[in-house]
Amino acid sequence: MRKNIRGLLPLFAIVGGFLVVGAILISSGILPEERAREFRPLTYVSMPSDMKVIQEPTLDENVFIYAINDVAQRGIDIAQRDARVRQILDETTDRKAAVTIAAVQPTVMEDRQSGELLYSSIGQVIITANWQVVDGAPYSEPKNFAEIANKKLESRQQIWHVLVDVDDGQVTQVVQQADRVISDVVKPNLVRADVNMFVPNAIMVDASSTVRWPNSSNLPHNVVGIFNKTAAPDAQGSTGLIPDNNNSTSSSTNDAQSPSVIAIDSGFIQPGRSWQYRFDEAGVFNYLCTIHAEEGMRGTLIIAPSS
């Protein structure tokens, strides 16, 4: 059973180009002394984790869609029916951007005594588009490091916050953040982890190569994903992003399903530090930073067979 917290009304404001979400309780006309009978401390409330991966990226359609719970998933369905959102998605498709659609609100809380699920009617969907330019030309297909080494690369990002009413079934607001651009010079076998972007976010290497991810930002990042040891043409629809890995805060490499599927988890890469991994066999590695997944921080690494 779910209960919509109608008395909890979010407030939204734009501060410095970012969406700030707050909340206030509207008086119900009942004296505080009377309401105290219904007070439930946080010790009686838990937030169930029910993340739903709705669409995983493939080499043909680089779109990742997920929701933090089934109520938040309604927000994605509502947003995709909105004309403004459809136009945004059409433009990202034309640009051949890597798109992430994340439903991050509302949070569902569970009363531990009654089992009742509580949530606000306000949902939030974050749409992120990442695309790159090498020496002024669109970089739409992964190339080998050797082909673009020492060339100027620009990584561009656009983020939209879509606010929806999950009960009324409509989009209430679409807010676009300021565009973000990061410039760099491509260095062989190096993927830079910057402000919520991997640069380059799609690249090829030869088997038996070691790839390094230095963290050049002031935030911690990680590299988490599934390495499918298969030829790239056979990887359509078979690449996963989030492994079933209980040791999510430590470096590990575990078999996820079979010897040909490996879960990789770097652990936290602190600012100024780096992490590296050697890929001995051909395959496809789709990965993300789980800390900044909702902001589209993910990448693809294609490992070509040794010549």
PDB file of C-alpha atoms in Angstrom:
ATOM      1  CA  MET A   1       0.000   0.000   0.000  1.00  0.00           C
ATOM      2  CA  ARG A   2       1.269   3.449  -0.892  1.00  0.00           C
ATOM      3  CA  LYS A   3       0.333   6.803   0.533  1.00  0.00           C
ATOM      4  CA  ASN A   4       0.994  10.059  -1.263  1.00  0.00           C
ATOM      5  CA  ILE A   5       2.260  12.728   1.124  1.00  0.00           C
ATOM      6  CA  ARG A   6       0.118  15.587  -0.177  1.00  0.00           C
ATOM      7  CA  GLY A   7       1.147  17.800   2.719  1.00  0.00           C
ATOM      8  CA  LEU A   8       4.787  17.748   1.573  1.00  0.00           C
ATOM      9  CA  LEU A   9       5.177  20.340  -1.167  1.00  0.00           C
ATOM     10  CA  PRO A  10       8.619  20.762  -2.753  1.00  0.00           C
ATOM     11  CA  LEU A  11       9.988  24.199  -3.508  1.00  0.00           C
ATOM     12  CA  PHE A  12      12.220  24.696  -6.539  1.00  0.00           C
ATOM     13  CA  ALA A  13      14.649  27.518  -7.252  1.00  0.00           C
ATOM     14  CA  ILE A  14      17.539  28.142  -9.627  1.00  0.00           C
ATOM     15  CA  VAL A  15      20.729  29.205  -7.857  1.00  0.00           C
ATOM     16  CA  GLY A  16      23.926  29.672  -9.816  1.00  0.00           C
ATOM     17  CA  GLY A  17      22.580  27.593 -12.687  1.00  0.00           C
ATOM     18  CA  PHE A  18      21.669  24.646 -10.450  1.00  0.00           C
ATOM     19  CA  LEU A  19      18.293  23.354  -9.420  1.00  0.00           C
ATOM     20  CA  VAL A  20      17.759  23.527  -5.679  1.00  0.00           C
ATOM     21  CA  VAL A  21      15.037  21.364  -4.223  1.00  0.00           C
ATOM     22  CA  GLY A  22      13.657  22.031  -0.758  1.00  0.00           C
ATOM     23  CA  ALA A  23      10.502  21.110   1.080  1.00  0.00           C
ATOM     24  CA  ILE A  24       8.091  22.613   3.602  1.00  0.00           C
ATOM     25  CA  LEU A  25       5.158  21.141   5.468  1.00  0.00           C
ATOM     26  CA  ILE A  26       1.839  22.914   4.915  1.00  0.00           C
ATOM     27  CA  SER A  27      -0.330  23.175   8.005  1.00  0.00           C
ATOM     28  CA  SER A  28      -3.323  20.882   7.938  1.00  0.00           C
ATOM     29  CA  GLY A  29      -5.303  22.939  10.441  1.00  0.00           C
ATOM     30  CA  ILE A  30      -4.679  20.444  13.238  1.00  0.00           C
ATOM     31  CA  LEU A  31      -2.978  21.615  16.411  1.00  0.00           C
ATOM     32  CA  PRO A  32       0.632  20.404  16.855  1.00  0.00           C
ATOM     33  CA  GLU A  33      -0.356  18.639  20.079  1.00  0.00           C
ATOM     34  CA  GLU A  34      -2.863  16.554  18.129  1.00  0.00           C
ATOM     35  CA  ARG A  35      -0.455  15.833  15.280  1.00  0.00           C
ATOM     36  CA  ALA A  36       2.157  14.624  17.787  1.00  0.00           C
ATOM     37  CA  ARG A  37       0.164  11.431  18.232  1.00  0.00           C
ATOM     38  CA  GLU A  38       1.035  10.510  14.643  1.00  0.00           C
ATOM     39  CA  PHE A  39       4.718  11.475  14.798  1.00  0.00           C
ATOM     40  CA  ARG A  40       7.028   8.723  13.566  1.00  0.00           C
ATOM     41  CA  PRO A  41      10.773   9.120  14.141  1.00  0.00           C
ATOM     42  CA  LEU A  42      13.279   8.095  11.477  1.00  0.00           C
ATOM     43  CA  THR A  43      13.991   4.909  13.405  1.00  0.00           C
ATOM     44  CA  TYR A  44      10.585   3.687  12.238  1.00  0.00           C
ATOM     45  CA  VAL A  45      11.097   4.701   8.623  1.00  0.00           C
ATOM     46  CA  SER A  46      13.402   3.141   6.042  1.00  0.00           C
ATOM     47  CA  MET A  47      14.113   3.948   2.402  1.00  0.00           C
ATOM     48  CA  PRO A  48      13.873   0.758   0.364  1.00  0.00           C
ATOM     49  CA  SER A  49      16.407   0.422  -2.455  1.00  0.00           C
ATOM     50  CA  ASP A  50      14.660  -0.654  -5.640  1.00  0.00           C
ATOM     51  CA  MET A  51      16.720   0.749  -8.514  1.00  0.00           C
ATOM     52  CA  LYS A  52      15.327  -0.230 -11.894  1.00  0.00           C
ATOM     53  CA  VAL A  53      17.480  -0.300 -15.028  1.00  0.00           C
ATOM     54  CA  ILE A  54      14.995   0.311 -17.826  1.00  0.00           C
ATOM     55  CA  GLN A  55      17.358   0.460 -20.796  1.00  0.00           C
ATOM     56  CA  GLU A  56      21.050  -0.345 -21.060  1.00  0.00           C
ATOM     57  CA  PRO A  57      23.292   1.269 -23.675  1.00  0.00           C
ATOM     58  CA  THR A  58      24.441  -0.597 -26.741  1.00  0.00           C
ATOM     59  CA  LEU A  59      26.914   0.294 -29.457  1.00  0.00           C
ATOM     60  CA  ASP A  60      23.990   1.219 -31.736  1.00  0.00           C
ATOM     61  CA  GLU A  61      21.859   3.137 -29.218  1.00  0.00           C
ATOM     62  CA  ASN A  62      23.918   4.773 -26.487  1.00  0.00           C
ATOM     63  CA  VAL A  63      21.033   5.478 -24.100  1.00  0.00           C
ATOM     64  CA  PHE A  64      20.962   4.499 -20.426  1.00  0.00           C
ATOM     65  CA  ILE A  65      17.652   4.825 -18.548  1.00  0.00           C
ATOM     66  CA  TYR A  66      17.065   4.016 -14.893  1.00  0.00           C
ATOM     67  CA  ALA A  67      14.815   4.924 -11.952  1.00  0.00           C
ATOM     68  CA  ILE A  68      15.467   4.759  -8.225  1.00  0.00           C
ATOM     69  CA  ASN A  69      12.114   3.017  -7.642  1.00  0.00           C
ATOM     70  CA  ASP A  70       8.888   2.108  -9.420  1.00  0.00           C
ATOM     71  CA  VAL A  71       7.156   5.353  -8.400  1.00  0.00           C
ATOM     72  CA  ALA A  72       9.994   7.416  -9.866  1.00  0.00           C
ATOM     73  CA  GLN A  73       9.736   5.298 -13.029  1.00  0.00           C
ATOM     74  CA  ARG A  74       6.302   6.821 -13.638  1.00  0.00           C
ATOM     75  CA  GLY A  75       8.079  10.143 -14.068  1.00  0.00           C
ATOM     76  CA  ILE A  76      10.040   8.784 -17.044  1.00  0.00           C
ATOM     77  CA  ASP A  77       6.862   7.604 -18.764  1.00  0.00           C
ATOM     78  CA  ILE A  78       5.234  11.008 -18.154  1.00  0.00           C
ATOM     79  CA  ALA A  79       8.302  12.944 -19.310  1.00  0.00           C
ATOM     80  CA  GLN A  80       8.684  10.977 -22.551  1.00  0.00           C
ATOM     81  CA  ARG A  81       5.124  11.917 -23.534  1.00  0.00           C
ATOM     82  CA  ASP A  82       5.834  15.644 -23.143  1.00  0.00           C
ATOM     83  CA  ALA A  83       6.475  17.591 -26.375  1.00  0.00           C
ATOM     84  CA  ARG A  84       9.343  19.582 -24.849  1.00  0.00           C
ATOM     85  CA  VAL A  85      11.111  16.447 -23.679  1.00  0.00           C
ATOM     86  CA  ARG A  86      10.589  14.696 -27.018  1.00  0.00           C
ATOM     87  CA  GLN A  87      12.239  17.640 -28.751  1.00  0.00           C
ATOM     88  CA  ILE A  88      15.208  17.428 -26.369  1.00  0.00           C
ATOM     89  CA  LEU A  89      15.613  13.702 -27.039  1.00  0.00           C
ATOM     90  CA  ASP A  90      15.301  14.201 -30.810  1.00  0.00           C
ATOM     91  CA  GLU A  91      18.067  16.809 -30.716  1.00  0.00           C
ATOM     92  CA  THR A  92      20.358  14.544 -28.692  1.00  0.00           C
ATOM     93  CA  THR A  93      19.738  11.746 -31.195  1.00  0.00           C
ATOM     94  CA  ASP A  94      20.670  14.033 -34.094  1.00  0.00           C
ATOM     95  CA  ARG A  95      23.849  14.962 -32.257  1.00  0.00           C
ATOM     96  CA  LYS A  96      24.634  11.254 -31.622  1.00  0.00           C
ATOM     97  CA  ALA A  97      25.135  12.046 -27.954  1.00  0.00           C
ATOM     98  CA  ALA A  98      25.451   9.560 -25.121  1.00  0.00           C
ATOM     99  CA  VAL A  99      22.191  10.047 -23.239  1.00  0.00           C
ATOM    100  CA  THR A 100      21.351   9.228 -19.634  1.00  0.00           C
ATOM    101  CA  ILE A 101      17.773   9.513 -18.338  1.00  0.00           C
ATOM    102  CA  ALA A 102      17.571   9.142 -14.556  1.00  0.00           C
ATOM    103  CA  ALA A 103      14.409   9.322 -12.448  1.00  0.00           C
ATOM    104  CA  VAL A 104      15.771  10.413  -9.055  1.00  0.00           C
ATOM    105  CA  GLN A 105      12.578  11.539  -7.285  1.00  0.00           C
ATOM    106  CA  PRO A 106      10.343  10.882  -5.482  1.00  0.00           C
ATOM    107  CA  THR A 107      12.037   8.895  -2.760  1.00  0.00           C
ATOM    108  CA  VAL A 108       9.823   6.164  -1.339  1.00  0.00           C
ATOM    109  CA  MET A 109       9.882   5.662   2.424  1.00  0.00           C
ATOM    110  CA  GLU A 110       8.511   2.659   4.266  1.00  0.00           C
ATOM    111  CA  ASP A 111       6.944   2.685   7.717  1.00  0.00           C
ATOM    112  CA  ARG A 112       8.588  -0.266   9.480  1.00  0.00           C
ATOM    113  CA  GLN A 113       5.596  -0.836  11.740  1.00  0.00           C
ATOM    114  CA  SER A 114       2.779  -0.770   9.201  1.00  0.00           C
ATOM    115  CA  GLY A 115       4.723  -1.493   6.005  1.00  0.00           C
ATOM    116  CA  GLU A 116       3.033   1.522   4.385  1.00  0.00           C
ATOM    117  CA  LEU A 117       4.972   3.231   1.587  1.00  0.00           C
ATOM    118  CA  LEU A 118       5.031   7.032   1.636  1.00  0.00           C
ATOM    119  CA  TYR A 119       6.073   9.384  -1.151  1.00  0.00           C
ATOM    120  CA  SER A 120       5.613  12.911  -2.482  1.00  0.00           C
ATOM    121  CA  SER A 121       3.715  13.464  -5.718  1.00  0.00           C
ATOM    122  CA  ILE A 122       6.616  15.488  -7.179  1.00  0.00           C
ATOM    123  CA  GLY A 123       9.015  13.516  -9.378  1.00  0.00           C
ATOM    124  CA  GLN A 124      12.277  14.598 -10.965  1.00  0.00           C
ATOM    125  CA  VAL A 125      13.856  13.216 -14.126  1.00  0.00           C
ATOM    126  CA  ILE A 126      17.384  14.259 -15.100  1.00  0.00           C
ATOM    127  CA  ILE A 127      18.313  14.061 -18.787  1.00  0.00           C
ATOM    128  CA  THR A 128      22.018  14.323 -19.611  1.00  0.00           C
ATOM    129  CA  ALA A 129      23.568  14.462 -23.084  1.00  0.00           C
ATOM    130  CA  ASN A 130      27.323  14.065 -23.592  1.00  0.00           C
ATOM    131  CA  TRP A 131      29.052  14.424 -26.941  1.00  0.00           C
ATOM    132  CA  GLN A 132      32.592  15.137 -28.065  1.00  0.00           C
ATOM    133  CA  VAL A 133      34.515  16.972 -30.765  1.00  0.00           C
ATOM    134  CA  VAL A 134      38.060  16.112 -31.910  1.00  0.00           C
ATOM    135  CA  ASP A 135      39.997  18.834 -33.760  1.00  0.00           C
ATOM    136  CA  GLY A 136      36.700  20.569 -34.540  1.00  0.00           C
ATOM    137  CA  ALA A 137      35.033  17.491 -36.064  1.00  0.00           C
ATOM    138  CA  PRO A 138      32.229  15.487 -34.399  1.00  0.00           C
ATOM    139  CA  TYR A 139      33.544  12.416 -32.602  1.00  0.00           C
ATOM    140  CA  SER A 140      30.576  10.085 -33.041  1.00  0.00           C
ATOM    141  CA  GLU A 141      32.228   6.639 -33.249  1.00  0.00           C
ATOM    142  CA  PRO A 142      34.949   5.259 -30.957  1.00  0.00           C
ATOM    143  CA  LYS A 143      38.408   5.381 -32.484  1.00  0.00           C
ATOM    144  CA  ASN A 144      41.680   3.874 -31.366  1.00  0.00           C
ATOM    145  CA  PHE A 145      43.894   5.998 -29.130  1.00  0.00           C
ATOM    146  CA  ALA A 146      46.544   5.884 -31.855  1.00  0.00           C
ATOM    147  CA  GLU A 147      44.221   7.700 -34.284  1.00  0.00           C
ATOM    148  CA  ILE A 148      43.386  10.655 -32.035  1.00  0.00           C
ATOM    149  CA  ALA A 149      46.447  10.852 -29.766  1.00  0.00           C
ATOM    150  CA  ASN A 150      47.761  14.406 -29.221  1.00  0.00           C
ATOM    151  CA  LYS A 151      44.650  15.915 -30.811  1.00  0.00           C
ATOM    152  CA  LYS A 152      42.448  18.487 -29.097  1.00  0.00           C
ATOM    153  CA  LEU A 153      39.281  16.985 -27.674  1.00  0.00           C
ATOM    154  CA  GLU A 154      36.271  18.920 -26.392  1.00  0.00           C
ATOM    155  CA  SER A 155      33.772  17.094 -24.193  1.00  0.00           C
ATOM    156  CA  ARG A 156      30.382  18.827 -24.048  1.00  0.00           C
ATOM    157  CA  GLN A 157      27.510  18.224 -21.665  1.00  0.00           C
ATOM    158  CA  GLN A 158      23.925  19.450 -21.391  1.00  0.00           C
ATOM    159  CA  ILE A 159      21.635  18.641 -18.444  1.00  0.00           C
ATOM    160  CA  TRP A 160      17.876  19.155 -18.154  1.00  0.00           C
ATOM    161  CA  HIS A 161      15.827  18.790 -14.953  1.00  0.00           C
ATOM    162  CA  VAL A 162      12.297  17.684 -15.735  1.00  0.00           C
ATOM    163  CA  LEU A 163       9.802  18.076 -12.894  1.00  0.00           C
ATOM    164  CA  VAL A 164       6.675  15.946 -13.085  1.00  0.00           C
ATOM    165  CA  ASP A 165       3.547  15.317 -11.046  1.00  0.00           C
ATOM    166  CA  VAL A 166       3.497  11.529 -10.837  1.00  0.00           C
ATOM    167  CA  ASP A 167      -0.153  11.506  -9.731  1.00  0.00           C
ATOM    168  CA  ASP A 168      -1.581  14.019 -12.212  1.00  0.00           C
ATOM    169  CA  GLY A 169       0.583  12.605 -15.003  1.00  0.00           C
ATOM    170  CA  GLN A 170       2.023  15.827 -16.374  1.00  0.00           C
ATOM    171  CA  VAL A 171       5.317  17.698 -16.685  1.00  0.00           C
ATOM    172  CA  THR A 172       5.279  20.835 -14.552  1.00  0.00           C
ATOM    173  CA  GLN A 173       8.646  22.359 -15.462  1.00  0.00           C
ATOM    174  CA  VAL A 174      11.720  21.809 -17.650  1.00  0.00           C
ATOM    175  CA  VAL A 175      14.915  23.552 -16.527  1.00  0.00           C
ATOM    176  CA  GLN A 176      18.194  23.476 -18.465  1.00  0.00           C
ATOM    177  CA  GLN A 177      21.535  23.917 -16.721  1.00  0.00           C
ATOM    178  CA  ALA A 178      24.333  25.928 -18.243  1.00  0.00           C
ATOM    179  CA  ASP A 179      26.273  23.921 -20.827  1.00  0.00           C
ATOM    180  CA  ARG A 180      29.566  22.461 -19.681  1.00  0.00           C
ATOM    181  CA  VAL A 181      32.660  22.154 -21.894  1.00  0.00           C
ATOM    182  CA  ILE A 182      35.952  20.476 -20.977  1.00  0.00           C
ATOM    183  CA  SER A 183      38.949  20.724 -23.302  1.00  0.00           C
ATOM    184  CA  ASP A 184      41.903  18.368 -23.255  1.00  0.00           C
ATOM    185  CA  VAL A 185      44.608  16.827 -25.425  1.00  0.00           C
ATOM    186  CA  VAL A 186      44.187  13.084 -25.935  1.00  0.00           C
ATOM    187  CA  LYS A 187      46.907  10.995 -24.343  1.00  0.00           C
ATOM    188  CA  PRO A 188      47.359   7.296 -25.224  1.00  0.00           C
ATOM    189  CA  ASN A 189      45.563   4.828 -22.929  1.00  0.00           C
ATOM    190  CA  LEU A 190      44.379   7.563 -20.571  1.00  0.00           C
ATOM    191  CA  VAL A 191      40.734   8.422 -19.799  1.00  0.00           C
ATOM    192  CA  ARG A 192      40.395  11.528 -17.683  1.00  0.00           C
ATOM    193  CA  ALA A 193      37.770  11.575 -14.916  1.00  0.00           C
ATOM    194  CA  ASP A 194      36.750  15.199 -14.680  1.00  0.00           C
ATOM    195  CA  VAL A 195      33.685  17.108 -13.448  1.00  0.00           C
ATOM    196  CA  ASN A 196      31.092  14.396 -14.030  1.00  0.00           C
ATOM    197  CA  MET A 197      32.490  13.416 -17.432  1.00  0.00           C
ATOM    198  CA  PHE A 198      34.926  10.800 -18.710  1.00  0.00           C
ATOM    199  CA  VAL A 199      37.222  12.273 -21.381  1.00  0.00           C
ATOM    200  CA  PRO A 200      37.149  10.638 -23.892  1.00  0.00           C
ATOM    201  CA  ASN A 201      33.914   8.843 -23.040  1.00  0.00           C
ATOM    202  CA  ALA A 202      34.215   6.282 -25.881  1.00  0.00           C
ATOM    203  CA  ILE A 203      37.512   4.875 -27.109  1.00  0.00           C
ATOM    204  CA  MET A 204      39.204   1.765 -28.519  1.00  0.00           C
ATOM    205  CA  VAL A 205      42.364   0.025 -27.363  1.00  0.00           C
ATOM    206  CA  ASP A 206      44.175  -3.128 -28.385  1.00  0.00           C
ATOM    207  CA  ALA A 207      44.062  -6.240 -26.234  1.00  0.00           C
ATOM    208  CA  SER A 208      46.829  -6.478 -23.623  1.00  0.00           C
ATOM    209  CA  SER A 209      46.566  -2.723 -23.051  1.00  0.00           C
ATOM    210  CA  THR A 210      46.482  -1.037 -19.653  1.00  0.00           C
ATOM    211  CA  VAL A 211      44.081   1.902 -19.412  1.00  0.00           C
ATOM    212  CA  ARG A 212      44.451   4.493 -16.664  1.00  0.00           C
ATOM    213  CA  TRP A 213      41.742   6.748 -15.212  1.00  0.00           C
ATOM    214  CA  PRO A 214      43.280   9.784 -13.427  1.00  0.00           C
ATOM    215  CA  ASN A 215      40.915  11.910 -11.333  1.00  0.00           C
ATOM    216  CA  SER A 216      41.641  15.520 -12.300  1.00  0.00           C
ATOM    217  CA  SER A 217      38.572  16.956 -10.540  1.00  0.00           C
ATOM    218  CA  ASN A 218      38.013  17.952  -6.919  1.00  0.00           C
ATOM    219  CA  LEU A 219      35.428  15.191  -6.388  1.00  0.00           C
ATOM    220  CA  PRO A 220      35.859  11.444  -5.836  1.00  0.00           C
ATOM    221  CA  HIS A 221      34.882   9.198  -8.771  1.00  0.00           C
ATOM    222  CA  ASN A 222      34.866   5.490  -9.530  1.00  0.00           C
ATOM    223  CA  VAL A 223      34.836   3.153 -12.526  1.00  0.00           C
ATOM    224  CA  VAL A 224      32.180   0.439 -12.205  1.00  0.00           C
ATOM    225  CA  GLY A 225      30.785  -1.772 -14.945  1.00  0.00           C
ATOM    226  CA  ILE A 226      30.656  -5.052 -16.828  1.00  0.00           C
ATOM    227  CA  PHE A 227      33.395  -6.234 -19.184  1.00  0.00           C
ATOM    228  CA  ASN A 228      32.011  -8.573 -21.852  1.00  0.00           C
ATOM    229  CA  LYS A 229      34.813 -10.594 -23.406  1.00  0.00           C
ATOM    230  CA  THR A 230      33.245 -10.776 -26.833  1.00  0.00           C
ATOM    231  CA  ALA A 231      33.825  -9.271 -30.267  1.00  0.00           C
ATOM    232  CA  ALA A 232      32.282  -5.806 -30.598  1.00  0.00           C
ATOM    233  CA  PRO A 233      29.719  -6.796 -33.297  1.00  0.00           C
ATOM    234  CA  ASP A 234      28.382  -9.502 -30.950  1.00  0.00           C
ATOM    235  CA  ALA A 235      28.007  -7.110 -28.014  1.00  0.00           C
ATOM    236  CA  GLN A 236      24.790  -5.428 -29.204  1.00  0.00           C
ATOM    237  CA  GLY A 237      22.284  -5.527 -26.362  1.00  0.00           C
ATOM    238  CA  SER A 238      24.548  -7.661 -24.201  1.00  0.00           C
ATOM    239  CA  THR A 239      26.535  -5.006 -22.361  1.00  0.00           C
ATOM    240  CA  GLY A 240      25.707  -4.321 -18.722  1.00  0.00           C
ATOM    241  CA  LEU A 241      26.616  -1.282 -16.677  1.00  0.00           C
ATOM    242  CA  ILE A 242      26.176  -2.129 -13.020  1.00  0.00           C
ATOM    243  CA  PRO A 243      27.594  -5.422 -11.753  1.00  0.00           C
ATOM    244  CA  ASP A 244      26.111  -7.467  -8.936  1.00  0.00           C
ATOM    245  CA  ASN A 245      29.066  -6.705  -6.715  1.00  0.00           C
ATOM    246  CA  ASN A 246      28.679  -6.498  -2.951  1.00  0.00           C
ATOM    247  CA  ASN A 247      32.181  -5.068  -2.503  1.00  0.00           C
ATOM    248  CA  SER A 248      31.241  -1.784  -4.167  1.00  0.00           C
ATOM    249  CA  THR A 249      33.741   0.295  -2.187  1.00  0.00           C
ATOM    250  CA  SER A 250      36.830  -1.822  -2.819  1.00  0.00           C
ATOM    251  CA  SER A 251      38.836  -2.760  -5.871  1.00  0.00           C
ATOM    252  CA  SER A 252      37.767  -6.127  -7.177  1.00  0.00           C
ATOM    253  CA  THR A 253      37.254  -8.157 -10.300  1.00  0.00           C
ATOM    254  CA  ASN A 254      34.551 -10.814 -10.014  1.00  0.00           C
ATOM    255  CA  ASP A 255      32.842 -13.152 -12.431  1.00  0.00           C
ATOM    256  CA  ALA A 256      29.314 -11.714 -12.799  1.00  0.00           C
ATOM    257  CA  GLN A 257      27.682 -14.532 -14.760  1.00  0.00           C
ATOM    258  CA  SER A 258      30.322 -16.542 -16.602  1.00  0.00           C
ATOM    259  CA  PRO A 259      34.048 -16.514 -17.381  1.00  0.00           C
ATOM    260  CA  SER A 260      33.292 -14.247 -20.363  1.00  0.00           C
ATOM    261  CA  VAL A 261      31.536 -11.613 -18.211  1.00  0.00           C
ATOM    262  CA  ILE A 262      33.593  -9.776 -15.610  1.00  0.00           C
ATOM    263  CA  ALA A 263      32.416  -7.202 -13.064  1.00  0.00           C
ATOM    264  CA  ILE A 264      34.955  -4.430 -12.551  1.00  0.00           C
ATOM    265  CA  ASP A 265      34.948  -1.991  -9.634  1.00  0.00           C
ATOM    266  CA  SER A 266      37.759   0.505  -9.094  1.00  0.00           C
ATOM    267  CA  GLY A 267      36.679   1.648  -5.657  1.00  0.00           C
ATOM    268  CA  PHE A 268      36.772   5.386  -4.941  1.00  0.00           C
ATOM    269  CA  ILE A 269      39.389   7.318  -6.916  1.00  0.00           C
ATOM    270  CA  GLN A 270      40.192  10.363  -4.834  1.00  0.00           C
ATOM    271  CA  PRO A 271      41.126  13.737  -6.415  1.00  0.00           C
ATOM    272  CA  GLY A 272      44.683  13.710  -7.693  1.00  0.00           C
ATOM    273  CA  ARG A 273      44.847   9.902  -7.682  1.00  0.00           C
ATOM    274  CA  SER A 274      44.365   7.393 -10.517  1.00  0.00           C
ATOM    275  CA  TRP A 275      43.324   3.789 -11.123  1.00  0.00           C
ATOM    276  CA  GLN A 276      44.288   1.452 -13.948  1.00  0.00           C
ATOM    277  CA  TYR A 277      43.206  -1.885 -15.386  1.00  0.00           C
ATOM    278  CA  ARG A 278      44.801  -4.251 -17.904  1.00  0.00           C
ATOM    279  CA  PHE A 279      42.500  -5.713 -20.574  1.00  0.00           C
ATOM    280  CA  ASP A 280      44.106  -8.908 -21.869  1.00  0.00           C
ATOM    281  CA  GLU A 281      41.243 -10.042 -24.110  1.00  0.00           C
ATOM    282  CA  ALA A 282      38.957  -8.477 -26.698  1.00  0.00           C
ATOM    283  CA  GLY A 283      35.554  -7.228 -25.583  1.00  0.00           C
ATOM    284  CA  VAL A 284      33.391  -4.278 -24.607  1.00  0.00           C
ATOM    285  CA  PHE A 285      33.529  -2.502 -21.239  1.00  0.00           C
ATOM    286  CA  ASN A 286      30.573  -0.250 -20.425  1.00  0.00           C
ATOM    287  CA  TYR A 287      31.125   1.586 -17.170  1.00  0.00           C
ATOM    288  CA  LEU A 288      29.955   4.508 -15.071  1.00  0.00           C
ATOM    289  CA  CYS A 289      30.790   6.530 -12.014  1.00  0.00           C
ATOM    290  CA  THR A 290      28.133   5.356  -9.571  1.00  0.00           C
ATOM    291  CA  ILE A 291      28.519   8.564  -7.558  1.00  0.00           C
ATOM    292  CA  HIS A 292      27.523  10.716 -10.544  1.00  0.00           C
ATOM    293  CA  ALA A 293      25.465   8.273 -12.602  1.00  0.00           C
ATOM    294  CA  GLU A 294      22.431  10.561 -12.610  1.00  0.00           C
ATOM    295  CA  GLU A 295      24.540  13.237 -14.303  1.00  0.00           C
ATOM    296  CA  GLY A 296      25.502  10.940 -17.144  1.00  0.00           C
ATOM    297  CA  MET A 297      29.070  10.160 -16.086  1.00  0.00           C
ATOM    298  CA  ARG A 298      29.684   6.951 -18.003  1.00  0.00           C
ATOM    299  CA  GLY A 299      31.877   5.617 -20.752  1.00  0.00           C
ATOM    300  CA  THR A 300      32.534   2.808 -23.220  1.00  0.00           C
ATOM    301  CA  LEU A 301      35.806   1.055 -23.876  1.00  0.00           C
ATOM    302  CA  ILE A 302      36.145  -1.302 -26.853  1.00  0.00           C
ATOM    303  CA  ILE A 303      39.077  -3.706 -26.679  1.00  0.00           C
ATOM    304  CA  ALA A 304      40.100  -4.909 -30.146  1.00  0.00           C
ATOM    305  CA  PRO A 305      41.705  -8.335 -30.700  1.00  0.00           C
ATOM    306  CA  SER A 306      45.464  -8.385 -30.815  1.00  0.00           C
ATOM    307  CA  SER A 307      46.841  -8.174 -34.335  1.00  0.00           C
TER     308      SER A 307
END
